[in-house]
PDB file of C-alpha atoms and ligand atoms in Angstrom:
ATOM      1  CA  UNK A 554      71.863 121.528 105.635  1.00 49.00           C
ATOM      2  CA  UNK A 555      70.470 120.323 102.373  1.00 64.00           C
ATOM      3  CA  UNK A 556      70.975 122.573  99.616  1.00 70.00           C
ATOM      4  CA  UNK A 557      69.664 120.617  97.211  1.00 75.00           C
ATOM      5  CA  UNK A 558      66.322 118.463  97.033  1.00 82.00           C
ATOM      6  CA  UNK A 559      67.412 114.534  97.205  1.00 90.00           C
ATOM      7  CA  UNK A 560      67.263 114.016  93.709  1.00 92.00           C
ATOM      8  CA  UNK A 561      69.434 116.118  92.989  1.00 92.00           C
ATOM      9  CA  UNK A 562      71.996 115.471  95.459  1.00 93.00           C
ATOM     10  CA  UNK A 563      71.779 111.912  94.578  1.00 94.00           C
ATOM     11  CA  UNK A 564      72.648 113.099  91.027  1.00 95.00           C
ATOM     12  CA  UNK A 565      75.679 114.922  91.761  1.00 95.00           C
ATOM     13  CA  UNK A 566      76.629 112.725  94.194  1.00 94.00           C
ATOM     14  CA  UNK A 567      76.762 109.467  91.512  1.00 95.00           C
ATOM     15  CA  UNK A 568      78.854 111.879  89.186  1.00 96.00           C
ATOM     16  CA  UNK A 569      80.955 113.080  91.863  1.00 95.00           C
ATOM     17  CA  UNK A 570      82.049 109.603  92.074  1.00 95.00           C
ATOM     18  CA  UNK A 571      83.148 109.470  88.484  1.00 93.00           C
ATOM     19  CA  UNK A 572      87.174 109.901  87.601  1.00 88.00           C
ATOM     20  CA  UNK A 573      88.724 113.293  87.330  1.00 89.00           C
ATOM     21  CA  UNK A 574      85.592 114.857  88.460  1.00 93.00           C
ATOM     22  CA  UNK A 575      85.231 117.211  91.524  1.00 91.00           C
ATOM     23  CA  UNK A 576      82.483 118.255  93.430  1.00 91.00           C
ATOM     24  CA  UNK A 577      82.217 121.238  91.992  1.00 93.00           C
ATOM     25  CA  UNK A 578      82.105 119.750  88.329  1.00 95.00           C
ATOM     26  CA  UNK A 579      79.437 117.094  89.629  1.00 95.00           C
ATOM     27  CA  UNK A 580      77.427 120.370  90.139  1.00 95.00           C
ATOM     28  CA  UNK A 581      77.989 122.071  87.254  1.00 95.00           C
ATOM     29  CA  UNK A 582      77.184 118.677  85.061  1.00 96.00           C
ATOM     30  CA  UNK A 583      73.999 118.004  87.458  1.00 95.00           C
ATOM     31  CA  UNK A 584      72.539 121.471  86.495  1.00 95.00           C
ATOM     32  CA  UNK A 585      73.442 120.817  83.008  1.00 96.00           C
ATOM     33  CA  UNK A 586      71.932 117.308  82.491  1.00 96.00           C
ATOM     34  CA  UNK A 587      68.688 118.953  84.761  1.00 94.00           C
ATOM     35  CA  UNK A 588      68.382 121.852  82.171  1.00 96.00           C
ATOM     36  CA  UNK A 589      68.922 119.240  79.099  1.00 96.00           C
ATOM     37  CA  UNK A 590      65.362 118.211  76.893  1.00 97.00           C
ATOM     38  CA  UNK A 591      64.021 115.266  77.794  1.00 96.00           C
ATOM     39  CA  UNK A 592      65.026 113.144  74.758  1.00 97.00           C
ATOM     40  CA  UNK A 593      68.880 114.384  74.691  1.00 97.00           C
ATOM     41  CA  UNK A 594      68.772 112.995  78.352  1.00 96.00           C
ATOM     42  CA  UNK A 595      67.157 109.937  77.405  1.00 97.00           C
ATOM     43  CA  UNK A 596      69.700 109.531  74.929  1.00 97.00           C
ATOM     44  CA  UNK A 597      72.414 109.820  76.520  1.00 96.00           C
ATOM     45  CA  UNK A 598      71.127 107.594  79.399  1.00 96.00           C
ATOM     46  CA  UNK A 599      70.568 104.622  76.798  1.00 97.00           C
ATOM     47  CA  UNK A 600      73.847 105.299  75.095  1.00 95.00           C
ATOM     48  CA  UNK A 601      75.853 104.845  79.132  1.00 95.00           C
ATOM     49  CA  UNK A 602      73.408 101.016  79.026  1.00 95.00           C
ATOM     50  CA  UNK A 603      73.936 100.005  75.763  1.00 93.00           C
ATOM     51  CA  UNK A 604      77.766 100.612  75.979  1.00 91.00           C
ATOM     52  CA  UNK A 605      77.453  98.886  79.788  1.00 91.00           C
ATOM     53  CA  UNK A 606      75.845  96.041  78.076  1.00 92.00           C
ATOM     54  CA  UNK A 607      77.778  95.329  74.734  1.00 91.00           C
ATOM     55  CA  UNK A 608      81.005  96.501  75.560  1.00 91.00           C
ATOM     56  CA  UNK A 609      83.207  93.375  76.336  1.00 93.00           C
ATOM     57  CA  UNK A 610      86.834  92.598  76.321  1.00 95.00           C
ATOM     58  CA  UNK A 611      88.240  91.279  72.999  1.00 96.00           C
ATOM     59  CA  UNK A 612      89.091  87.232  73.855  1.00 96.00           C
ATOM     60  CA  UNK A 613      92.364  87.769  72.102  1.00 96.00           C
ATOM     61  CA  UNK A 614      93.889  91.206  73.218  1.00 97.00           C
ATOM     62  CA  UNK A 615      91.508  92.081  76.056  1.00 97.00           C
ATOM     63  CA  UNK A 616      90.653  95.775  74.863  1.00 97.00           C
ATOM     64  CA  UNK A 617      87.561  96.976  74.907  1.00 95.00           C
ATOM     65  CA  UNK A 618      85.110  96.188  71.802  1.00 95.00           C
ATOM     66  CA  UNK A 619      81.447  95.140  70.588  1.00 92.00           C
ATOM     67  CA  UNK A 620      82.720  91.815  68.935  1.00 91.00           C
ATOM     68  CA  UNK A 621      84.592  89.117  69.741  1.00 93.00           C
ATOM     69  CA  UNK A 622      87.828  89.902  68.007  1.00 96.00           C
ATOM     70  CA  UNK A 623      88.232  93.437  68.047  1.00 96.00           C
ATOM     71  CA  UNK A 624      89.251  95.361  64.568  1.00 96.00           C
ATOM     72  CA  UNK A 625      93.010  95.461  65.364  1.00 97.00           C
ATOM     73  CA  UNK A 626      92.957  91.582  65.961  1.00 97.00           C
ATOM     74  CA  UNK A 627      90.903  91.031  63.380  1.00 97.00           C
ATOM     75  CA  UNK A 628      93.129  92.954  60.655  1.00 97.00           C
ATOM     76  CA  UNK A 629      95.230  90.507  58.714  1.00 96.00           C
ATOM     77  CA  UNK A 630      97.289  93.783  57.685  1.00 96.00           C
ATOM     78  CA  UNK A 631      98.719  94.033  61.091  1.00 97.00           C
ATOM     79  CA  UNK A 632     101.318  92.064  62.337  1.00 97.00           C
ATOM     80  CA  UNK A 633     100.207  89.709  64.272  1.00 96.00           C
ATOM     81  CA  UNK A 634     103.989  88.633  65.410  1.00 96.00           C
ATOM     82  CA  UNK A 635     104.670  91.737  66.849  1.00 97.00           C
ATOM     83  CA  UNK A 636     102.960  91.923  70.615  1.00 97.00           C
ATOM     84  CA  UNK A 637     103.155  95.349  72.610  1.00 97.00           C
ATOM     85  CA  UNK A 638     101.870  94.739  76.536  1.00 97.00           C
ATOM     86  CA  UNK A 639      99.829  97.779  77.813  1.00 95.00           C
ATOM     87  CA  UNK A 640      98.545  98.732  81.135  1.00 94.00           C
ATOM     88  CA  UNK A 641      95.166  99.759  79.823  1.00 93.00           C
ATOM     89  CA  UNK A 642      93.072 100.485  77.067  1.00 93.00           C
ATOM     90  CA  UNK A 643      94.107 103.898  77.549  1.00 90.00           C
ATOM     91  CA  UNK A 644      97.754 103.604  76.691  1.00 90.00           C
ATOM     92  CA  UNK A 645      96.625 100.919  73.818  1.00 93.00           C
ATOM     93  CA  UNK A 646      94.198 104.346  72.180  1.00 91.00           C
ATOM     94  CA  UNK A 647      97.392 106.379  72.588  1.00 88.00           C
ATOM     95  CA  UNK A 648      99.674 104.534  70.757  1.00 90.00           C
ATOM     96  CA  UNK A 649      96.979 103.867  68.288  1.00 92.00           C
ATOM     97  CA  UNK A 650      96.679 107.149  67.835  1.00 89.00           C
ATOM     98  CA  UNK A 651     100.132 107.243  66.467  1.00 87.00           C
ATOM     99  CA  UNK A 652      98.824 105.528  63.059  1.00 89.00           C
ATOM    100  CA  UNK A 653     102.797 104.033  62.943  1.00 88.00           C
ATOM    101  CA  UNK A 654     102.793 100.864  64.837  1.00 93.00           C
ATOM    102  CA  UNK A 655     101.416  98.119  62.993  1.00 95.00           C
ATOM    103  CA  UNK A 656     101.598  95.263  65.127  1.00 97.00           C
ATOM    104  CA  UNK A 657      99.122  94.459  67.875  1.00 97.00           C
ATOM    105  CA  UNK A 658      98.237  94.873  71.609  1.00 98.00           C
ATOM    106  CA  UNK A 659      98.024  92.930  74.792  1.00 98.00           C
ATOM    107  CA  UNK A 660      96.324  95.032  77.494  1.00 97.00           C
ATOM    108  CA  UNK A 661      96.712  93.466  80.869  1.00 97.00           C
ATOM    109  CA  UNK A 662      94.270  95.568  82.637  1.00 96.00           C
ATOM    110  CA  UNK A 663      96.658  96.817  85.722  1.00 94.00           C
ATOM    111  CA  UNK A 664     100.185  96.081  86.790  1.00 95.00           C
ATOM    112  CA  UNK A 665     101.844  94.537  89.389  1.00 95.00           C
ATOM    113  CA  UNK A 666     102.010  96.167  92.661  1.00 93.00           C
ATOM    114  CA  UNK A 667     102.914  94.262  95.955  1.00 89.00           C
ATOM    115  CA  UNK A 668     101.900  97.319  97.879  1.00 90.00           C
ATOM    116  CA  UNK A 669      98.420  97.562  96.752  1.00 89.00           C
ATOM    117  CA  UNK A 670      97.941  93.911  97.056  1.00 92.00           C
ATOM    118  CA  UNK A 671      97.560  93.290  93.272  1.00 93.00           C
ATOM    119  CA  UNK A 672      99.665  90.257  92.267  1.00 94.00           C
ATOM    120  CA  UNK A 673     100.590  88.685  88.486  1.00 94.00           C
ATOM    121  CA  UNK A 674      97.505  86.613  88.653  1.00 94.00           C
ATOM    122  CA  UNK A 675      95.311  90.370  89.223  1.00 95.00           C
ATOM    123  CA  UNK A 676      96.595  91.050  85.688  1.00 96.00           C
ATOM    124  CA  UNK A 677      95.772  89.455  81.972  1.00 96.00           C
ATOM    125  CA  UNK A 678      99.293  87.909  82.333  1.00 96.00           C
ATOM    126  CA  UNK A 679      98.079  84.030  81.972  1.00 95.00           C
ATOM    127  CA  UNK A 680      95.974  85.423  78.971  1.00 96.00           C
ATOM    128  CA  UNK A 681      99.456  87.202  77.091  1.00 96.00           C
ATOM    129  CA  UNK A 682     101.441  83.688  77.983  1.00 95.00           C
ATOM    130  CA  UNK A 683      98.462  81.311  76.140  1.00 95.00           C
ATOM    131  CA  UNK A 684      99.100  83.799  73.251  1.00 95.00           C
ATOM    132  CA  UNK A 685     102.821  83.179  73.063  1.00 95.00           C
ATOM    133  CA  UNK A 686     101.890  79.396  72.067  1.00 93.00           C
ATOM    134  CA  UNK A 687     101.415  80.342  68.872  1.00 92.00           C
ATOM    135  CA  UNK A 688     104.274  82.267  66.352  1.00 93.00           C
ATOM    136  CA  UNK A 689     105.513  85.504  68.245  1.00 95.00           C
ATOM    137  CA  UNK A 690     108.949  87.209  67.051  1.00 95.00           C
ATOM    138  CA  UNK A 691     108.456  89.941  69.697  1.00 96.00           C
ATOM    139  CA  UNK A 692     106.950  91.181  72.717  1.00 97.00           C
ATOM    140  CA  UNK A 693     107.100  95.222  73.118  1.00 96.00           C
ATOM    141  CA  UNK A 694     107.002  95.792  77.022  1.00 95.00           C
ATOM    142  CA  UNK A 695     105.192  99.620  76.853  1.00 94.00           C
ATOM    143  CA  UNK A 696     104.003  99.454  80.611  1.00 92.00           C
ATOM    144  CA  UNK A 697     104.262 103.030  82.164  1.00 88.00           C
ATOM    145  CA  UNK A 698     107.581 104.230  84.076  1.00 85.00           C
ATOM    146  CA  UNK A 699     105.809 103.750  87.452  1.00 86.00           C
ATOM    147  CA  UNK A 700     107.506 101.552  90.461  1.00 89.00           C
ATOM    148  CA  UNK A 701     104.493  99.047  89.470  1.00 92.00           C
ATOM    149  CA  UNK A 702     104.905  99.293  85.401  1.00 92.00           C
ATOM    150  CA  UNK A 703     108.467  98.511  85.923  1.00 91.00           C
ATOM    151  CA  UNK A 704     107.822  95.748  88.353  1.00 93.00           C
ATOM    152  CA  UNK A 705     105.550  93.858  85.913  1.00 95.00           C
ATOM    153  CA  UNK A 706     108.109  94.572  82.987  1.00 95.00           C
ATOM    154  CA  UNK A 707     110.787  92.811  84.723  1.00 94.00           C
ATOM    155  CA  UNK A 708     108.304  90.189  85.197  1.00 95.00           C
ATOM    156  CA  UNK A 709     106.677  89.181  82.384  1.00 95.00           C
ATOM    157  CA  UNK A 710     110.478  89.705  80.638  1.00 95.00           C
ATOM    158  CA  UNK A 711     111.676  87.108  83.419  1.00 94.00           C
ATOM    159  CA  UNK A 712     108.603  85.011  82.173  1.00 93.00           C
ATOM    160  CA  UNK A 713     108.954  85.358  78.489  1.00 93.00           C
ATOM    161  CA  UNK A 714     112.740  84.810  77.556  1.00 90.00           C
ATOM    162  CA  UNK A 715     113.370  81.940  78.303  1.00 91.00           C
ATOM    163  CA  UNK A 716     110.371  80.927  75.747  1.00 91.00           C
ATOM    164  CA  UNK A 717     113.142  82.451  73.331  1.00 91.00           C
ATOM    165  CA  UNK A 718     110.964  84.950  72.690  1.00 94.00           C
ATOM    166  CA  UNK A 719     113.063  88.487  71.395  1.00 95.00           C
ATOM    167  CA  UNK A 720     111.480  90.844  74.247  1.00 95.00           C
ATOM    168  CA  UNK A 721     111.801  94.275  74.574  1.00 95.00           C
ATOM    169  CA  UNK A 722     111.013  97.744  76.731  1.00 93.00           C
ATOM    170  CA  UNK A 723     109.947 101.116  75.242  1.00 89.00           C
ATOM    171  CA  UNK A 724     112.810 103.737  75.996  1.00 83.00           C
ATOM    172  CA  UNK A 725     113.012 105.652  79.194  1.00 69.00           C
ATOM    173  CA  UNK A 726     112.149 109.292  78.510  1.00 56.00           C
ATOM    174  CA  UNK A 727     108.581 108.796  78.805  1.00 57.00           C
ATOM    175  CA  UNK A 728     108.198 110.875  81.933  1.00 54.00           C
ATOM    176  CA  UNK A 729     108.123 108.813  85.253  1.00 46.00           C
ATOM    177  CA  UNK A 730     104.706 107.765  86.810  1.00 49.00           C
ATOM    178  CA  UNK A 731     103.369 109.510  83.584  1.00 56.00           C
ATOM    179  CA  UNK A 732     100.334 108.078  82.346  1.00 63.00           C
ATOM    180  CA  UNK A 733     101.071 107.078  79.081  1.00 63.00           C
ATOM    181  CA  UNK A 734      97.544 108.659  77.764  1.00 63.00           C
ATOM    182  CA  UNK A 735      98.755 112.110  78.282  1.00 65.00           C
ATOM    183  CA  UNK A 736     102.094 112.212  76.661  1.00 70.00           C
ATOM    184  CA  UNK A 737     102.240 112.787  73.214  1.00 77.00           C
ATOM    185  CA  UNK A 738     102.628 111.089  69.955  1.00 79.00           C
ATOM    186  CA  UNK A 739     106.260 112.102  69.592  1.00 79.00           C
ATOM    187  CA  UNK A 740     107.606 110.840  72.413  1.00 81.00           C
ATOM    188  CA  UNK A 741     105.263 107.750  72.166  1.00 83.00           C
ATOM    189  CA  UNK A 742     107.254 107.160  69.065  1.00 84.00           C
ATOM    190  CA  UNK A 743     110.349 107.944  70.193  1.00 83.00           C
ATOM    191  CA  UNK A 744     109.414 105.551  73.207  1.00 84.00           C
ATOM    192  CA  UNK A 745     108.927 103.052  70.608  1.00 87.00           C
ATOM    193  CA  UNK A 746     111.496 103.316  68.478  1.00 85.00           C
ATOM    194  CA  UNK A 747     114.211 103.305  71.149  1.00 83.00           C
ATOM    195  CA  UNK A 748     113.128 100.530  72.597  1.00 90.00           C
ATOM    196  CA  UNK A 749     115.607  98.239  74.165  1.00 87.00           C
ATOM    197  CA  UNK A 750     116.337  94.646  74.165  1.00 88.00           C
ATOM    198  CA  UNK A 751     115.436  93.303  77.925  1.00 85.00           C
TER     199      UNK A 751
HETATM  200 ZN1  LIG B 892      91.889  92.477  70.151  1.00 50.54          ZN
END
């Protein structure tokens, strides 16, 4: 039976599809937005496009930005010798939110896993190797704990050293299969400051 009249359904149906949100949550929202004035809904509609439409990857770190170069690449107070590798932009916004690393990213948009099917090539891995051409002194692995995040740390560490490249992994400690996003800054920095040589 339909509960709902179509629009609606469709409605709850296209946020029901969103991450981290349920069915029941699609509903709530859906009633929400519905009950909303016209002109917050508008807003928010044109603020989903406008992000959709100028939100592109940063051609030197691959996080998500308006420009170009995002503001960490483009910040000659960073250093731009020290690299850390991160799954996604995610992890890159947590350790950000640290305020104490100083260096910059390389987000490779995924990881390596041989059981989903998604190989080094899937990944921003060719993209992190151009940017080793020019003067790196290290390459912080900070992919998650996973079966997959170690996977592509041994890998890209297999890849890099021989370039004579210094590279290391963020300590263990940082809870297994944890997303990175959700653990906080302490142990982020403790992550980072332990880090070993690989
Ligand atoms: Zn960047």
């Amino acid at each position: 039976m339909e509960l709902y009249s179509g629009h609606i359904n469709k409605l709850i149906e296209e946020l029901a599809a969103l991450p981290g949100i349920g069915s029941k949550s699609a509903q709530r929202l859906a009633f929400h937005l519905i009950n909303m004035p016209e002109g917050k809904v508008k807003r928010l509609a044109q603020s989903i496009l406008d992000a959709k439409e100028n939100v592109r990857y940063c051609s030197r770190c691959y996080t998500l930005t308006d420009k170009e170069i995002c503001p960490i690449c483009a910040n000659h107070n960073r250093n731009h010798r020290v690299i850390m590798v991160v799954e996604n932009v995610r992890d890159l916004a947590a350790y950000e939110k640290t305020g104490k690393y100083d260096g910059v990213y390389h987000v490779l948009h995924g990881a390596i896993s041989p059981m989903l099917g998604i190989g080094p090539s899937d990944i921003k891995l060719k993209e992190l190797l151009q940017r080793l051409q020019e003067e790196v002194d290290e390459v912080i692995i900070a992919t998650n704990s996973s079966l997959e995040g170690e996977t592509t740390a041994m890998y890209i560490s297999k890849l890099i050293k021989p370039m004579g490249i210094r590279v290391t992994r963020i300590a263990s400690g940082v809870p297994v299969g944890g997303d990175l996003e959700y653990i906080d800054e302490v142990t982020l920095l403790r992550a980072l400051e332990g880090r070993v040589e690989l």
